[in-house]
CSV table of C-alpha atoms in Angstrom, one decimal:
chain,number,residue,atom,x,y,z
A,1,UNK,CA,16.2,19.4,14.3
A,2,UNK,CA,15.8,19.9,10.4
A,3,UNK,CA,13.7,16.8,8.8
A,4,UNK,CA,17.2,16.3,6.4
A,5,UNK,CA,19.2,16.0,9.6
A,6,UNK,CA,16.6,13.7,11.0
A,7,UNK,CA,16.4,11.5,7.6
A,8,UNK,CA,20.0,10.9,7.4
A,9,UNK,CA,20.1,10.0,11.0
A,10,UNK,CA,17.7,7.8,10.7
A,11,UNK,CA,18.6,5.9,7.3
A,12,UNK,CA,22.1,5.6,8.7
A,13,UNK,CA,21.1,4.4,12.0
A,14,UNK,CA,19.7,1.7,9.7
A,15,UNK,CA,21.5,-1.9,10.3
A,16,UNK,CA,21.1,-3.0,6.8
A,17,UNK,CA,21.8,-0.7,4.2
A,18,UNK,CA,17.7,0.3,2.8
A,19,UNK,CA,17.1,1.9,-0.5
A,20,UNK,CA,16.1,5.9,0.5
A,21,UNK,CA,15.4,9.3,-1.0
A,22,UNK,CA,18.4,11.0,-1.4
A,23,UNK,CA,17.0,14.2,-0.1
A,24,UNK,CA,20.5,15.9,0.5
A,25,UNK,CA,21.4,15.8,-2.5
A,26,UNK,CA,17.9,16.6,-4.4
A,27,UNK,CA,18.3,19.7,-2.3
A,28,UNK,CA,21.9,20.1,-3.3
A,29,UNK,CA,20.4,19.9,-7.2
A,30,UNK,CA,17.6,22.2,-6.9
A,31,UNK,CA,19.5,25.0,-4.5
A,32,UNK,CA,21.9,25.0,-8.0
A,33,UNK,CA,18.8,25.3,-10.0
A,34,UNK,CA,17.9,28.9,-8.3
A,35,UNK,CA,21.2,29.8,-8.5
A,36,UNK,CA,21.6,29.6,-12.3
A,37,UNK,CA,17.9,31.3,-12.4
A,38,UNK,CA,19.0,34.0,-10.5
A,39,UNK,CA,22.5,34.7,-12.3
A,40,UNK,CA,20.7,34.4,-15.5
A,41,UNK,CA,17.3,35.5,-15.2
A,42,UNK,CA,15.8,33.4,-16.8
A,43,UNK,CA,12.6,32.4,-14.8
A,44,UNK,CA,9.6,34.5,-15.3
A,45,UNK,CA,8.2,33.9,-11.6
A,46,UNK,CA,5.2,31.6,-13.0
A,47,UNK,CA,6.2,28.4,-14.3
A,48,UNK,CA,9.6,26.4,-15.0
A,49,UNK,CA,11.6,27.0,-18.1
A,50,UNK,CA,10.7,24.6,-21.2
A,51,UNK,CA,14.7,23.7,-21.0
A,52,UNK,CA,15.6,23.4,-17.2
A,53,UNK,CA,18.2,20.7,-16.9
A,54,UNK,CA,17.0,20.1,-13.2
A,55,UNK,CA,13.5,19.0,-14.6
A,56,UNK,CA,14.3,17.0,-17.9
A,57,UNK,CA,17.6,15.1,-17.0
A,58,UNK,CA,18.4,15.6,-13.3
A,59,UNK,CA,16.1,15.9,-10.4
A,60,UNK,CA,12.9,13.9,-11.3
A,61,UNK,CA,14.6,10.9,-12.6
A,62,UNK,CA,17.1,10.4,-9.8
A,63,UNK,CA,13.7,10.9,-7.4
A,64,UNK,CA,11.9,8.4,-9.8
A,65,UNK,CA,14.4,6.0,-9.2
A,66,UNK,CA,14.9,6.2,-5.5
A,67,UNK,CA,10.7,6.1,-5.1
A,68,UNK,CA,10.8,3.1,-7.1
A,69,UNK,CA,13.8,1.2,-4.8
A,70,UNK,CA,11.8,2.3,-1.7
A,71,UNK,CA,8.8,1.2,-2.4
A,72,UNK,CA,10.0,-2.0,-4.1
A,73,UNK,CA,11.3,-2.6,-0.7
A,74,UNK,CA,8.5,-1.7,1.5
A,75,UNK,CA,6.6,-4.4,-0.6
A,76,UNK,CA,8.8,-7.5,-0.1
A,77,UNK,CA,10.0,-7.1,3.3
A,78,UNK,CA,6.1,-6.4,4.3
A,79,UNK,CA,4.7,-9.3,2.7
A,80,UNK,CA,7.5,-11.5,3.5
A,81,UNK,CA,6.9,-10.6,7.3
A,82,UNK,CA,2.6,-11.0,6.8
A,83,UNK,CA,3.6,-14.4,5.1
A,84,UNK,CA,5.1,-15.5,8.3
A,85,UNK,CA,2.4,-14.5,10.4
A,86,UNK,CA,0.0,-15.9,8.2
A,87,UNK,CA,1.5,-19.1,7.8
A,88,UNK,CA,-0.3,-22.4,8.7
A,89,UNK,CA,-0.9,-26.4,9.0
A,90,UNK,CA,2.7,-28.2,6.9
A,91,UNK,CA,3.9,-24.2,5.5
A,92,UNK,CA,3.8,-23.1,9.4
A,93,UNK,CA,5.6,-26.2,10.0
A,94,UNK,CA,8.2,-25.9,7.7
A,95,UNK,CA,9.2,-22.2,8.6
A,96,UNK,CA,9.1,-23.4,12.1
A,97,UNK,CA,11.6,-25.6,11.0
A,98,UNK,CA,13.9,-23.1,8.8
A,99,UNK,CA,14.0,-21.1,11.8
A,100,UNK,CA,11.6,-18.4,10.4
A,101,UNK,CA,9.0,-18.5,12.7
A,102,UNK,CA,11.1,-18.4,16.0
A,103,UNK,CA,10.3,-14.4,16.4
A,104,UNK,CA,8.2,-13.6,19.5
A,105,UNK,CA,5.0,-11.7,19.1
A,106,UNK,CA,6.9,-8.5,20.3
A,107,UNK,CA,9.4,-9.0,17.3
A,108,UNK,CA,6.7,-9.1,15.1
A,109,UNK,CA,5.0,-6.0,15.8
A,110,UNK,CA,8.7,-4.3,16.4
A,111,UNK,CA,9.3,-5.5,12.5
A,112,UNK,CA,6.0,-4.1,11.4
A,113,UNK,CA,6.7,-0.8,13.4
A,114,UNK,CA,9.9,-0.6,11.4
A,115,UNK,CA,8.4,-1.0,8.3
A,116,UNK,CA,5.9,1.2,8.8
A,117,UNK,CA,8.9,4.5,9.8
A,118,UNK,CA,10.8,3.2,6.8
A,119,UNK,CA,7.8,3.9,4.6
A,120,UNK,CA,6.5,7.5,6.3
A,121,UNK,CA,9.9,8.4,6.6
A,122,UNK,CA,10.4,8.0,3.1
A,123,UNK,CA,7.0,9.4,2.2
A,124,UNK,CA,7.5,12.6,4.3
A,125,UNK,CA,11.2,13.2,2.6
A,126,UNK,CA,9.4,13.2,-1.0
A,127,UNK,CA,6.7,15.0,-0.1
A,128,UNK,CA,8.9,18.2,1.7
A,129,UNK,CA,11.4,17.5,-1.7
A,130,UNK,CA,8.3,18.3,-4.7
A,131,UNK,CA,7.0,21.0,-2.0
A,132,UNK,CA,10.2,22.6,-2.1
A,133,UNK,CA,10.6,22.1,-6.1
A,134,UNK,CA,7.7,24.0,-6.9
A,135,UNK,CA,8.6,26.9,-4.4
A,136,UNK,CA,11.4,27.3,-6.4
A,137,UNK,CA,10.2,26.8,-9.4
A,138,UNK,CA,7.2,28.8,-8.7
A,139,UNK,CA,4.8,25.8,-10.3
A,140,UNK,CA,3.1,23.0,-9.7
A,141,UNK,CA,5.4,20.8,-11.8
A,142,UNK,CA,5.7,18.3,-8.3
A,143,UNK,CA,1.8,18.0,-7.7
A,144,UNK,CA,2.1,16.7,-11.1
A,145,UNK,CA,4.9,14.9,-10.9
A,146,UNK,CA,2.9,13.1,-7.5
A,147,UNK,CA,0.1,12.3,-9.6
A,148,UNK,CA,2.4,10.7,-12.2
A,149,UNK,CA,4.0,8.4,-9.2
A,150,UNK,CA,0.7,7.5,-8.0
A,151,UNK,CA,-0.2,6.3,-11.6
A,152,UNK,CA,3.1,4.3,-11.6
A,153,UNK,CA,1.7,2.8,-8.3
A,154,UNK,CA,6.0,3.8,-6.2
A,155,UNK,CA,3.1,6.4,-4.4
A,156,UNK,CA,4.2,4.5,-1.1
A,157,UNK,CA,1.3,5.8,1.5
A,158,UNK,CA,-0.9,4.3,-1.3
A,159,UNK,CA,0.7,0.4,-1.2
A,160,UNK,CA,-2.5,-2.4,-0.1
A,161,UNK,CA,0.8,-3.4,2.1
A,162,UNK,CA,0.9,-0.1,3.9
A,163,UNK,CA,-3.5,-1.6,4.4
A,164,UNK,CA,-2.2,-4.9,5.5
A,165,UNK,CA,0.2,-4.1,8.3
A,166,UNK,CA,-2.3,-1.5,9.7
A,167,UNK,CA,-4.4,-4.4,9.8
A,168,UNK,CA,-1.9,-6.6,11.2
A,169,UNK,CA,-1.3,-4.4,14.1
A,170,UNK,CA,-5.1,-4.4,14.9
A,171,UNK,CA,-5.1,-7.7,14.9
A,172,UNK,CA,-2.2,-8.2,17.2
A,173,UNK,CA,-3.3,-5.9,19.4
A,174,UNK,CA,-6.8,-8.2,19.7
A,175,UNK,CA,-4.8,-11.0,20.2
A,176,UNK,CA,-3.0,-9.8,23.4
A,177,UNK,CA,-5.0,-7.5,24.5
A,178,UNK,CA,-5.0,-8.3,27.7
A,179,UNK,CA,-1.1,-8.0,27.8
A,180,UNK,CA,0.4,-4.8,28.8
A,181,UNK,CA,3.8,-5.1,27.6
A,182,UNK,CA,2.8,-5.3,24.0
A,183,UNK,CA,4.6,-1.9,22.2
A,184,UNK,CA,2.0,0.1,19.9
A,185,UNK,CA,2.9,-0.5,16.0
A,186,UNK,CA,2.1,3.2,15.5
A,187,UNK,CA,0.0,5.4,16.9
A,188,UNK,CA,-3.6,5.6,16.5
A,189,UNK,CA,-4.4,3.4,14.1
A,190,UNK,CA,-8.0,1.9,14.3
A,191,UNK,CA,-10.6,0.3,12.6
A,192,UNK,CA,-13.4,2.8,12.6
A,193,UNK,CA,-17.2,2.9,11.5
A,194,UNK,CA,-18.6,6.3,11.3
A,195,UNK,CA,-22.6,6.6,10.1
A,196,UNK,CA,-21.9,2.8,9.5
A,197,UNK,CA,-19.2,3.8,7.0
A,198,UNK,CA,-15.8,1.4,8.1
A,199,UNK,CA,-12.3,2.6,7.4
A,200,UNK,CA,-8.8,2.1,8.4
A,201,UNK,CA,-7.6,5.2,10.1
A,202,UNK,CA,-3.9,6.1,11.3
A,203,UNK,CA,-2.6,9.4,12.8
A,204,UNK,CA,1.1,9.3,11.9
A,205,UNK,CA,3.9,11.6,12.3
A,206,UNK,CA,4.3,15.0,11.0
A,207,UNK,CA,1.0,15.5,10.1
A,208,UNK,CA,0.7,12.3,8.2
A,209,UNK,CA,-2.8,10.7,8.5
A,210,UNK,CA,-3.9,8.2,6.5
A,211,UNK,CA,-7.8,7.4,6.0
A,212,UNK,CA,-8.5,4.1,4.0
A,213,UNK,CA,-12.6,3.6,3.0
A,214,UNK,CA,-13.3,0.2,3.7
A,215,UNK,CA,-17.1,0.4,1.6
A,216,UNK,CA,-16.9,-1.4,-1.3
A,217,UNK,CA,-17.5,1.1,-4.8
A,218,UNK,CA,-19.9,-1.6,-6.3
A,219,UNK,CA,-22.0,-3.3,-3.6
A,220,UNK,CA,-21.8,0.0,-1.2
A,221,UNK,CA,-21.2,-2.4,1.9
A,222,UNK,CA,-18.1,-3.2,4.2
A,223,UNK,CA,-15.6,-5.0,1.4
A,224,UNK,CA,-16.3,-8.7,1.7
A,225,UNK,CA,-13.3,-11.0,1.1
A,226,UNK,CA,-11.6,-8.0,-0.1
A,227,UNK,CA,-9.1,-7.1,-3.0
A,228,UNK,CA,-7.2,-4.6,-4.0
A,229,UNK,CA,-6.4,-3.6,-7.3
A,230,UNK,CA,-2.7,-2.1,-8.6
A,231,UNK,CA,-4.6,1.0,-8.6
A,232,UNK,CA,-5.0,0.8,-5.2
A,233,UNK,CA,-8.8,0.7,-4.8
A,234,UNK,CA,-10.3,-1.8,-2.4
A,235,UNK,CA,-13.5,-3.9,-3.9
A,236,UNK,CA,-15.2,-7.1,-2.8
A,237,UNK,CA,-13.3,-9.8,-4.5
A,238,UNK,CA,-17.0,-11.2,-6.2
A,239,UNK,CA,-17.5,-7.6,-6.8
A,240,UNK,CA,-14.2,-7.0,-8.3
A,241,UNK,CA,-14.6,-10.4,-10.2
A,242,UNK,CA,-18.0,-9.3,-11.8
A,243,UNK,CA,-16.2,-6.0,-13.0
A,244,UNK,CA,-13.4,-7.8,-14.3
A,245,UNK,CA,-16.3,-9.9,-16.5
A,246,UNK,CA,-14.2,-13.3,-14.8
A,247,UNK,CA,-16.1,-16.0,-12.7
A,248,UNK,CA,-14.6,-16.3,-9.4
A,249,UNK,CA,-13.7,-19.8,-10.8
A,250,UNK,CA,-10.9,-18.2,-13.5
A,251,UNK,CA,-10.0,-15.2,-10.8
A,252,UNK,CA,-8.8,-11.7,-11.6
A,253,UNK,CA,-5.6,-13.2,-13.2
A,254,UNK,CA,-7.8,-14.1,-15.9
A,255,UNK,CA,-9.5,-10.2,-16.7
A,256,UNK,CA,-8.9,-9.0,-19.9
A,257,UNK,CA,-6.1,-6.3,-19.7
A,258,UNK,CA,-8.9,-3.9,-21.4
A,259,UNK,CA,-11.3,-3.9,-18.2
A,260,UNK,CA,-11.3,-0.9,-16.2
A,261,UNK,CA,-11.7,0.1,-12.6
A,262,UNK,CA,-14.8,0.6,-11.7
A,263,UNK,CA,-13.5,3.9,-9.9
A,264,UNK,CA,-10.5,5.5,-11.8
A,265,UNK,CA,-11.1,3.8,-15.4
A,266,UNK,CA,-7.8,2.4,-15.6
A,267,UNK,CA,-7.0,-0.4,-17.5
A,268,UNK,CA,-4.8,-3.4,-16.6
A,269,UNK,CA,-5.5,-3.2,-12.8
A,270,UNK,CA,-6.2,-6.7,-12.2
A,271,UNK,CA,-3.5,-9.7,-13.1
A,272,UNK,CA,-1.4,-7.7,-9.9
A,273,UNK,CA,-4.5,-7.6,-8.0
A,274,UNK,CA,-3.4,-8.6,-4.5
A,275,UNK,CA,-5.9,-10.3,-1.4
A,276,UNK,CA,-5.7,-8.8,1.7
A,277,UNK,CA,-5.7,-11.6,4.0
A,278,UNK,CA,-4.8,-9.5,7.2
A,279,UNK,CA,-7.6,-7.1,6.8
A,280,UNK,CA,-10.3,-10.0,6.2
A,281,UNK,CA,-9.4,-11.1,9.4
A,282,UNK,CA,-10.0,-8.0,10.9
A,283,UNK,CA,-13.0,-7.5,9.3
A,284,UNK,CA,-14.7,-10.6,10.2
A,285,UNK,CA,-13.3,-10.4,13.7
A,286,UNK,CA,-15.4,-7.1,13.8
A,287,UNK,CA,-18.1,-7.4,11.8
A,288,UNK,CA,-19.0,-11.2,12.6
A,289,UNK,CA,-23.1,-11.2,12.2
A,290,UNK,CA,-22.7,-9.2,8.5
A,291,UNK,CA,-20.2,-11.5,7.6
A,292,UNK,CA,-21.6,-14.2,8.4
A,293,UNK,CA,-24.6,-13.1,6.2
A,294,UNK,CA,-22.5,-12.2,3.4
A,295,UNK,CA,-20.6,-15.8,4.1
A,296,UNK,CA,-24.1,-17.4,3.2
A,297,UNK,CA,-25.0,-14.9,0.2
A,298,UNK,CA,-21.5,-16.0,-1.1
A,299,UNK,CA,-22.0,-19.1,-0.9
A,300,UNK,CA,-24.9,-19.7,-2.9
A,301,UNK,CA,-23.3,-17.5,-5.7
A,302,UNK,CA,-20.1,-19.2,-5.4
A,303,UNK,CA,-21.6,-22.5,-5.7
A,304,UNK,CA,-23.8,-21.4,-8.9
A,305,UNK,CA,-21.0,-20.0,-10.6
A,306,UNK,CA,-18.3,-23.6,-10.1
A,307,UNK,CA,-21.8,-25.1,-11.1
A,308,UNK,CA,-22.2,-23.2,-14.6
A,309,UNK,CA,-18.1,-23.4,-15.3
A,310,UNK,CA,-18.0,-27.1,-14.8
A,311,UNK,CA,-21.3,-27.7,-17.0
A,312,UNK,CA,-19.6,-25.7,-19.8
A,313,UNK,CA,-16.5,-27.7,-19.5
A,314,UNK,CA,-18.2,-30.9,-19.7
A,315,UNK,CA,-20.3,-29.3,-23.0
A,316,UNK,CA,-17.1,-28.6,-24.5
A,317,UNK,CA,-15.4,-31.9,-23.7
A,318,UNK,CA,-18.2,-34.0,-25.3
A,319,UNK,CA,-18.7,-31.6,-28.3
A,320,UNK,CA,-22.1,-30.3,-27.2
């Protein structure tokens, strides 16, 4: 079957109607593209015409667009479902009581396995669409046009919530291990430490593999407490914190929107910085005697730096 007849299958097999890629009709917009090259020979073979309607009205905004509603969506509906399964003491309580928290533990990984196909579904369809752009174009015009999403941060295999329910599966699979009628979120995904190296790992569908590096940029250990950044790079959060020039007393909201990351130099990657809660769990699940060490290291830092804010504070109250 072709991956458009798959696609459509799918997103209309969908009970609630989800933002997609409309790749039928991207293909319908670039197969009318060749045809006017053809008739009018205009194209040179090597790179796209400076006036092609397809690229500056038509086909890259629509895509724009439809990346944006996707991943837009992936976010919310992933971190409302991690909320819930992260939920504790009087907010557990209350969900409990709204009726939220009445799905089983199967429901919950069959929820994360559907957000997980919505989002490599979605990520497959855009990558096959800018593949077959620059085949007819004969230029790299969707590479760059990749890149540009990426930068825009609708790049959807590259969301920290795409980290988190990888993450989340691990961690239900730990929980139950020992039951056997627990479905698989997706296919092998693992928490991996090669030459001492961690990372996330997941071997996905049509040759889809994802590979997250779990070392921490900065400290060049496992991420401690870690944080990632709208970029989408992964730091401790005391490490991100010092890079930010913030005390972990004012947090990353509180970076200037001049500091860089430490890995791609772009500014303004902190106030959306986002905690991943799921994959701290993991991590200290895993890696209990270093994070216990790391707990105590912390600690005493932690403790030094609420000391020195709250000794300024009380300078600056009495006019010191």
């Amino acid at each position: 079957m072709k991956f458009c007849k798959k696609y459509q299958e799918y997103m209309q097999g969908k009970e609630n109607r989800l933002p997609a890629v409309d790749f039928k009709k991207l293909k319908k917009i670039l197969k009318k593209c060749r045809e006017d090259f053809e008739s009018h020979q205009e194209h040179d073979g090597q790179s796209c015409p400076h006036h092609c309607s397809v690229c500056d009205g038509t086909f890259f905004p629509s895509l724009l667009k439809e990346m944006s509603a996707v991943v837009g969506c992936f976010n919310e509906r992933a971190q409302k479902l991690l909320e819930l399964h992260l939920a504790s003491g009087f907010r557990k309580y209350f969900m409990w009581f709204k009726g939220k928290l009445q799905k089983k533990h199967v429901a919950f990984i069959q929820e994360g396995k559907d957000l997980v196909t919505y989002a490599l579904i979605n990520a497959v369809a855009v990558r096959k669409i800018l593949k077959k752009y620059d085949k007819i174009h004969y230029s790299k015009q969707g590479q760059a046009f990749k890149s540009k999403a990426q930068s825009m941060h609708i790049e959807i295999l590259h969301s920290p919530w795409l980290c988190e329910l990888m993450a989340f599966h691990i961690n239900l699979r730990e929980e139950k291990i020992k039951s056997n009628k627990v479905p698989a979120l997706f296919e092998g995904c693992s928490l991996n430490f090669d030459d001492e190296k961690p990372s996330l790992s997941c071997e996905l569908f049509d040759s889809v593999k994802i590979d997250i590096d779990l070392t921490c940029s900065i400290c060049l250990d496992t991420v401690f407490d870690p944080v990632s950044l709208t970029c989408g790079h992964i730091f401790c959060h005391m490490c991100a914190c010092s890079a930010a020039s913030v005390t972990i007393v004012d947090g990353l909201k509180a970076a200037e929107p001049k500091e860089k990351c430490p890995l791609c130099r772009k500014t303004g990657v902190y106030e959306g910085s986002l905690h991943l809660e799921e994959l701290n769990i993991l991590l200290s699940r895993s890696c209990h005697e270093y994070w216990e060490q790391r707990l105590q290291t912390e600690r005493i830092e932690r403790i030094r730096q609420v000391k020195e804010h709250w000794e300024s504070q009380c300078r600056a109250f009495v006019g010191v």
